[in-house]
PDB file of C-alpha atoms in Angstrom:
ATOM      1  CA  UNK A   1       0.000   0.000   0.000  1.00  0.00           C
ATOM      2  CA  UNK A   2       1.449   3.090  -1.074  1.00  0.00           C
ATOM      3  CA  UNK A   3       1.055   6.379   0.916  1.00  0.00           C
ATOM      4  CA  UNK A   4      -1.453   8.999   0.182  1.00  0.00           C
ATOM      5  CA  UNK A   5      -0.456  11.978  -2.418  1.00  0.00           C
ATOM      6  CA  UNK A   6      -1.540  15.714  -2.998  1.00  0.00           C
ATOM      7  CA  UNK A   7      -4.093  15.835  -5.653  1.00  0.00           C
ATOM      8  CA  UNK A   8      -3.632  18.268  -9.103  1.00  0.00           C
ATOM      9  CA  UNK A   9      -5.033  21.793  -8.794  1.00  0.00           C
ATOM     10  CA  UNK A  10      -7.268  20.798 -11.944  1.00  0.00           C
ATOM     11  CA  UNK A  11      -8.391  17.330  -9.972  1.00  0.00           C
ATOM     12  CA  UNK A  12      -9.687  19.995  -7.160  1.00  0.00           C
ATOM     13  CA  UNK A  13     -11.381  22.434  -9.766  1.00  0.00           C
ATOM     14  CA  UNK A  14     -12.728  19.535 -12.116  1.00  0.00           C
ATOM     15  CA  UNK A  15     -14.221  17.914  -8.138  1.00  0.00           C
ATOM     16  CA  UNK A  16     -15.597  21.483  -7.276  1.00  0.00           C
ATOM     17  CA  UNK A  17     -17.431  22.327 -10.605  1.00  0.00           C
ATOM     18  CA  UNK A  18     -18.834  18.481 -10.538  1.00  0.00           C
ATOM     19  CA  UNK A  19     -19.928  19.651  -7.103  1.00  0.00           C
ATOM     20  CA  UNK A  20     -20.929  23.226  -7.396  1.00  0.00           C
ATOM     21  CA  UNK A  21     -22.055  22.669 -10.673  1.00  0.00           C
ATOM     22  CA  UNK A  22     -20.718  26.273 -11.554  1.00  0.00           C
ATOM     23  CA  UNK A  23     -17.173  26.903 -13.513  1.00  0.00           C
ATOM     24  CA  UNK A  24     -15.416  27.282 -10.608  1.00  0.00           C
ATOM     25  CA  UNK A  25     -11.653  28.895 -11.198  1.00  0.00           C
ATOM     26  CA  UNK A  26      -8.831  27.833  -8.877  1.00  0.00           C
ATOM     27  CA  UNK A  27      -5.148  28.708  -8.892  1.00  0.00           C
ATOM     28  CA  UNK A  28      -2.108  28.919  -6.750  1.00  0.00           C
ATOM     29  CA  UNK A  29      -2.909  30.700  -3.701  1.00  0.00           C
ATOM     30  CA  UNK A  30      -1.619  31.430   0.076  1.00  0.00           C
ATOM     31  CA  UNK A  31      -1.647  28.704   2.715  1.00  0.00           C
ATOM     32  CA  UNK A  32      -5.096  28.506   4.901  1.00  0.00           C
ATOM     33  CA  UNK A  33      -3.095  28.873   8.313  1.00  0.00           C
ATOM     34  CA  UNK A  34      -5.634  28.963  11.464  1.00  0.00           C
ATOM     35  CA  UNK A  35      -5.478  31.836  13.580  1.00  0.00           C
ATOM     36  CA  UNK A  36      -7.420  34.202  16.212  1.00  0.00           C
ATOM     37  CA  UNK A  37      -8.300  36.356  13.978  1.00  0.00           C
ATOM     38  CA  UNK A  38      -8.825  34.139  10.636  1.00  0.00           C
ATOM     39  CA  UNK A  39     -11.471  31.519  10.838  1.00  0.00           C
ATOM     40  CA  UNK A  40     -10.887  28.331   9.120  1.00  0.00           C
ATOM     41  CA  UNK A  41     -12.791  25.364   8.598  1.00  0.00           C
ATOM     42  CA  UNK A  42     -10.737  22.108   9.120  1.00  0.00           C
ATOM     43  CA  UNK A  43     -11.935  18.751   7.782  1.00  0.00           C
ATOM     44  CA  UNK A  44     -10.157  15.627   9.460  1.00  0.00           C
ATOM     45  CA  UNK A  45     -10.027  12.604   7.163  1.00  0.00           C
ATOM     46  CA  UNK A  46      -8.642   9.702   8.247  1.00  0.00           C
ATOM     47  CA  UNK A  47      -7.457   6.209   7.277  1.00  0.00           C
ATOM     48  CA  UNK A  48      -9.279   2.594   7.971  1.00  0.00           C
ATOM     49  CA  UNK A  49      -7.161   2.264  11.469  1.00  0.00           C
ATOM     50  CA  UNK A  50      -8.385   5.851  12.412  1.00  0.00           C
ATOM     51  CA  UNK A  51      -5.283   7.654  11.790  1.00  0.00           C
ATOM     52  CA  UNK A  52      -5.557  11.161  10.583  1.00  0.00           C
ATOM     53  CA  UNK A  53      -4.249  11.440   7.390  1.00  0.00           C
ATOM     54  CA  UNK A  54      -5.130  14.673   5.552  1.00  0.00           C
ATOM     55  CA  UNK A  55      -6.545  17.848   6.133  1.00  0.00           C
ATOM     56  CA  UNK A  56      -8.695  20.349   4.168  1.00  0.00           C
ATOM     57  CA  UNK A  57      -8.676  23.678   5.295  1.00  0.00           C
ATOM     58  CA  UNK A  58     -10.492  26.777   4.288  1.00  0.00           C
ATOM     59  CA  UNK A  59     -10.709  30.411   4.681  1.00  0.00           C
ATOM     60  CA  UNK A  60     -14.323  31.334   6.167  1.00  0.00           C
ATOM     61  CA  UNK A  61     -15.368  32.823   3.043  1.00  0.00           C
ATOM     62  CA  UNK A  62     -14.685  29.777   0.800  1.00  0.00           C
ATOM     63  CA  UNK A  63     -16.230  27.486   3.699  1.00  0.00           C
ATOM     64  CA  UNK A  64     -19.523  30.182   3.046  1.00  0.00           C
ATOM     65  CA  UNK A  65     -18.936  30.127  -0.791  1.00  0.00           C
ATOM     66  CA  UNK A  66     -18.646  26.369  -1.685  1.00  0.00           C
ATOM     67  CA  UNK A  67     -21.472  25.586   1.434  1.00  0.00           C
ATOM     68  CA  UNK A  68     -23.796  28.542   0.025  1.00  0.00           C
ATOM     69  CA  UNK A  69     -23.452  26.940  -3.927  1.00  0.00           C
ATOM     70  CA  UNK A  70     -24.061  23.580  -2.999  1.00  0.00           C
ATOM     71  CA  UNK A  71     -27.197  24.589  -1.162  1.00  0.00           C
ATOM     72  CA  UNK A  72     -28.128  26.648  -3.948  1.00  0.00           C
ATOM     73  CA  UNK A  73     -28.537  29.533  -1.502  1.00  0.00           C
ATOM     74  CA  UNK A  74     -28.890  33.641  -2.142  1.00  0.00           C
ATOM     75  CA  UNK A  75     -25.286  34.718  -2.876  1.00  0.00           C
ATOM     76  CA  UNK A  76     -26.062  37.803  -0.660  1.00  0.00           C
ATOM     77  CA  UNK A  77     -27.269  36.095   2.290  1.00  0.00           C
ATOM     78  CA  UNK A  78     -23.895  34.047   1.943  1.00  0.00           C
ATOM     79  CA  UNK A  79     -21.806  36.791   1.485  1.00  0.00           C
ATOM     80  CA  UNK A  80     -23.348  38.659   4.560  1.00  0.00           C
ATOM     81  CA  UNK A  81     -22.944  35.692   6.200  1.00  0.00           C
ATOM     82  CA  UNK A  82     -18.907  36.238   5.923  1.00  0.00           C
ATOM     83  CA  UNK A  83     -18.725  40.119   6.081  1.00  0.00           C
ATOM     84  CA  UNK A  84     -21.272  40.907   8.963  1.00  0.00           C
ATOM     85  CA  UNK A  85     -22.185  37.670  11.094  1.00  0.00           C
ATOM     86  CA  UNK A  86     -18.394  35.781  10.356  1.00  0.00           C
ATOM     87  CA  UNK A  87     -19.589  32.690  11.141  1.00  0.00           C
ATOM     88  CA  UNK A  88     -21.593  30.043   9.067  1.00  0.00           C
ATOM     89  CA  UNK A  89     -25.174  29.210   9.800  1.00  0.00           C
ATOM     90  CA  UNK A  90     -26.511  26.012  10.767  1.00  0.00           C
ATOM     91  CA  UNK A  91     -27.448  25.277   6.667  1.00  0.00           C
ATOM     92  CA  UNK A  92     -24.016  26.527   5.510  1.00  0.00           C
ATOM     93  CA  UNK A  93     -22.457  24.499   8.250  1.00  0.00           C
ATOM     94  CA  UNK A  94     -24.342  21.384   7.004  1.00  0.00           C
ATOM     95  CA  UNK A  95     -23.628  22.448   3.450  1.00  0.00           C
ATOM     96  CA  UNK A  96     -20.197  22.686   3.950  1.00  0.00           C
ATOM     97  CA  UNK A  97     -19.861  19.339   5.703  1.00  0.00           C
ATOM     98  CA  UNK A  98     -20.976  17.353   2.290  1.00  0.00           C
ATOM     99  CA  UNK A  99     -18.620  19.289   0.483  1.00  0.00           C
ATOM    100  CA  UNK A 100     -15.547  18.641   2.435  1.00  0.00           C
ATOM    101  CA  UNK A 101     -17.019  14.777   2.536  1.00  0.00           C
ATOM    102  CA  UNK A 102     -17.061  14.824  -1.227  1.00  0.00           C
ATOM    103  CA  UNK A 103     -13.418  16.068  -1.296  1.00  0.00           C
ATOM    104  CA  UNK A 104     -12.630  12.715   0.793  1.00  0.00           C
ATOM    105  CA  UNK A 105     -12.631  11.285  -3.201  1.00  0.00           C
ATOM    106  CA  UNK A 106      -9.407  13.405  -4.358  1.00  0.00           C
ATOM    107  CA  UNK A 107      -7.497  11.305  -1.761  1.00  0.00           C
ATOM    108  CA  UNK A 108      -8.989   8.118  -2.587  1.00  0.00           C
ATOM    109  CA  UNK A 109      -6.697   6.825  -5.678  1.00  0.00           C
ATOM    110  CA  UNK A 110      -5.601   3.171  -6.581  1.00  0.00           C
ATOM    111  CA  UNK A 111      -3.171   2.564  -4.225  1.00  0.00           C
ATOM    112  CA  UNK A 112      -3.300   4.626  -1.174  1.00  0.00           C
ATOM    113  CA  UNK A 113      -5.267   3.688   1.784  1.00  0.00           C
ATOM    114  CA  UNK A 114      -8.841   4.830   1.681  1.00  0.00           C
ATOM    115  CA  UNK A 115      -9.226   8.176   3.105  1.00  0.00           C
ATOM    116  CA  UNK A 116     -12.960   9.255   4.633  1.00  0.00           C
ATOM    117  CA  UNK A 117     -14.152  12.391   6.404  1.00  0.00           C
ATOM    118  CA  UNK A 118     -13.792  11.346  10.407  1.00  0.00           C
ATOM    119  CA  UNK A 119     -14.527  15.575  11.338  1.00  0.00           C
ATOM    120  CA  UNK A 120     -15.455  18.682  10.616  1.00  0.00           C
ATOM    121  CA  UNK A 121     -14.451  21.735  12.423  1.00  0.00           C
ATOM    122  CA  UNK A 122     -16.181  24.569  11.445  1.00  0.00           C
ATOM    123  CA  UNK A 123     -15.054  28.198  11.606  1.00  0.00           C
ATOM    124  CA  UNK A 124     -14.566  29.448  15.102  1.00  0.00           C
ATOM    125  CA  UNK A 125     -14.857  25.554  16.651  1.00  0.00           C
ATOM    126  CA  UNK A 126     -11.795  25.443  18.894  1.00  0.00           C
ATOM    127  CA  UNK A 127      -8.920  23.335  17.406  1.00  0.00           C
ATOM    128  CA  UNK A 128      -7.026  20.939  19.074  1.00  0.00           C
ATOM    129  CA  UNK A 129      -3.776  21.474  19.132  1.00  0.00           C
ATOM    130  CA  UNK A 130      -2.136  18.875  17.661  1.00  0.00           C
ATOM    131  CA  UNK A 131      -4.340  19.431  14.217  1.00  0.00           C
ATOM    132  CA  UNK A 132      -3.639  22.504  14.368  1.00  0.00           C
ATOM    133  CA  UNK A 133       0.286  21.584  14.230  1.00  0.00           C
ATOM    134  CA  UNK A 134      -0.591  19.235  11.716  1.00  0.00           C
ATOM    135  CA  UNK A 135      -2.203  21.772   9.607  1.00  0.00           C
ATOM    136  CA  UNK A 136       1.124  23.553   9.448  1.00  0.00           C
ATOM    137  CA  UNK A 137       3.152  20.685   7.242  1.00  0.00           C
ATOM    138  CA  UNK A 138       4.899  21.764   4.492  1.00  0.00           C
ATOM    139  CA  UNK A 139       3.641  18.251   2.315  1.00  0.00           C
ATOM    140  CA  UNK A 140       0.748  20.527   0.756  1.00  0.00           C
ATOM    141  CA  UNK A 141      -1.553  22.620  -2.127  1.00  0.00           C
ATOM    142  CA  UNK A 142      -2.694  25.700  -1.405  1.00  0.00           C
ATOM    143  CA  UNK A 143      -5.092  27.459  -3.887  1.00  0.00           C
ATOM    144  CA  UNK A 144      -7.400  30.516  -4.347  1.00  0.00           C
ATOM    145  CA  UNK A 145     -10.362  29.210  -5.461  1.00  0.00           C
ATOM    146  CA  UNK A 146     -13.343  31.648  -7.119  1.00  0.00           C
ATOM    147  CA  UNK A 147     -17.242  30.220  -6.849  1.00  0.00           C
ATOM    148  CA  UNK A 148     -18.783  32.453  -9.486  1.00  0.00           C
ATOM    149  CA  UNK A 149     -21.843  34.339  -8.002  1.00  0.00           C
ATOM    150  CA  UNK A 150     -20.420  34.324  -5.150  1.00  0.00           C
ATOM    151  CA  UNK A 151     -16.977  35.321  -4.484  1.00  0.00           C
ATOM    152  CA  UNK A 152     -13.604  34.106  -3.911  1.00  0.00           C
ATOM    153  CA  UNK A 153     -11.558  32.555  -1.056  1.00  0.00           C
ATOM    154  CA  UNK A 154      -8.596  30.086   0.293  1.00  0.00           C
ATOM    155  CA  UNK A 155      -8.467  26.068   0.424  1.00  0.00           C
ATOM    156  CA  UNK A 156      -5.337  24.491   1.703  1.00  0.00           C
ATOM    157  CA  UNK A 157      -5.319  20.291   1.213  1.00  0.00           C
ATOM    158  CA  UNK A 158      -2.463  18.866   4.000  1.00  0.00           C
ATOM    159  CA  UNK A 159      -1.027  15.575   4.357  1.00  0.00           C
ATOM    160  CA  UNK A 160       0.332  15.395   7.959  1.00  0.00           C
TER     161      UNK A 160
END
């Protein structure tokens, strides 16, 4: 059994517009690093024995964005969501959980141990520490990603 590797930037677009069903538009982007004052969601996947082994992480506005579109919700009520409130609603919350569940399938290639959602954290949920350390490896794809209709944001994919 080989060991689980980073997926393509296109294999994350071509999974998000399957998804989304909207031409989402990704590209290189800055690292989704948790912090006091940067909400992230954090999805813990993990292997058949329990063992954590990757991460998704995104900015609160892509967590609102790629929730929001898979609901098929009001862009503005999503967006206001993010600028006024900064925290998800209950819907976007259980939005966003299916779409980080989905994303369990980019790790999930012939060879590598199966991979399935075990978590999510949701923006603001208190992180334990030592996923928060893990979040931090440099073994990693970090890329701005742009939900048309509704606007743009971070997603960081991490294997620990």
């Amino acid at each position: 059994m080989t060991t689980l590797v980073l997926p393509a930037a296109k294999d994350v677009r071509d999974m998000l517009v399957g998804l989304l069903g909207k031409p989402v538009a990704v590209a290189p982007g800055a690292p989704v690093t948790p912090g006091e004052k940067r909400p992230v969601s954090l999805a813990v996947y993990v292997d058949p024995q329990l063992a954590v082994n990757a991460l998704c992480l995104m900015d609160l506005p892509l967590s609102a964005y790629t929730g929001g579109a898979l609901a098929m919700l009001p862009p503005g009520g999503v967006q206001d969501a993010v600028e006024e409130d900064g925290e998800l609603t209950t819907m976007l919350t259980e939005a966003l959980h299916e779409v980080v569940n989905v994303l369990s399938a980019l790790f999930n290639v012939p060879g590598a141990p199966h991979s399935k959602l075990y978590k999510l954290y949701a923006p603001g949920d208190d992180l334990p520490a030592d996923l928060a350390e893990m979040a931090a490896a440099f073994n990693r794809i970090d890329l701005a990603v742009d939900v048309p209709g509704y606007g743009k944001g971070a997603l960081s994919l991490v294997i620990p």
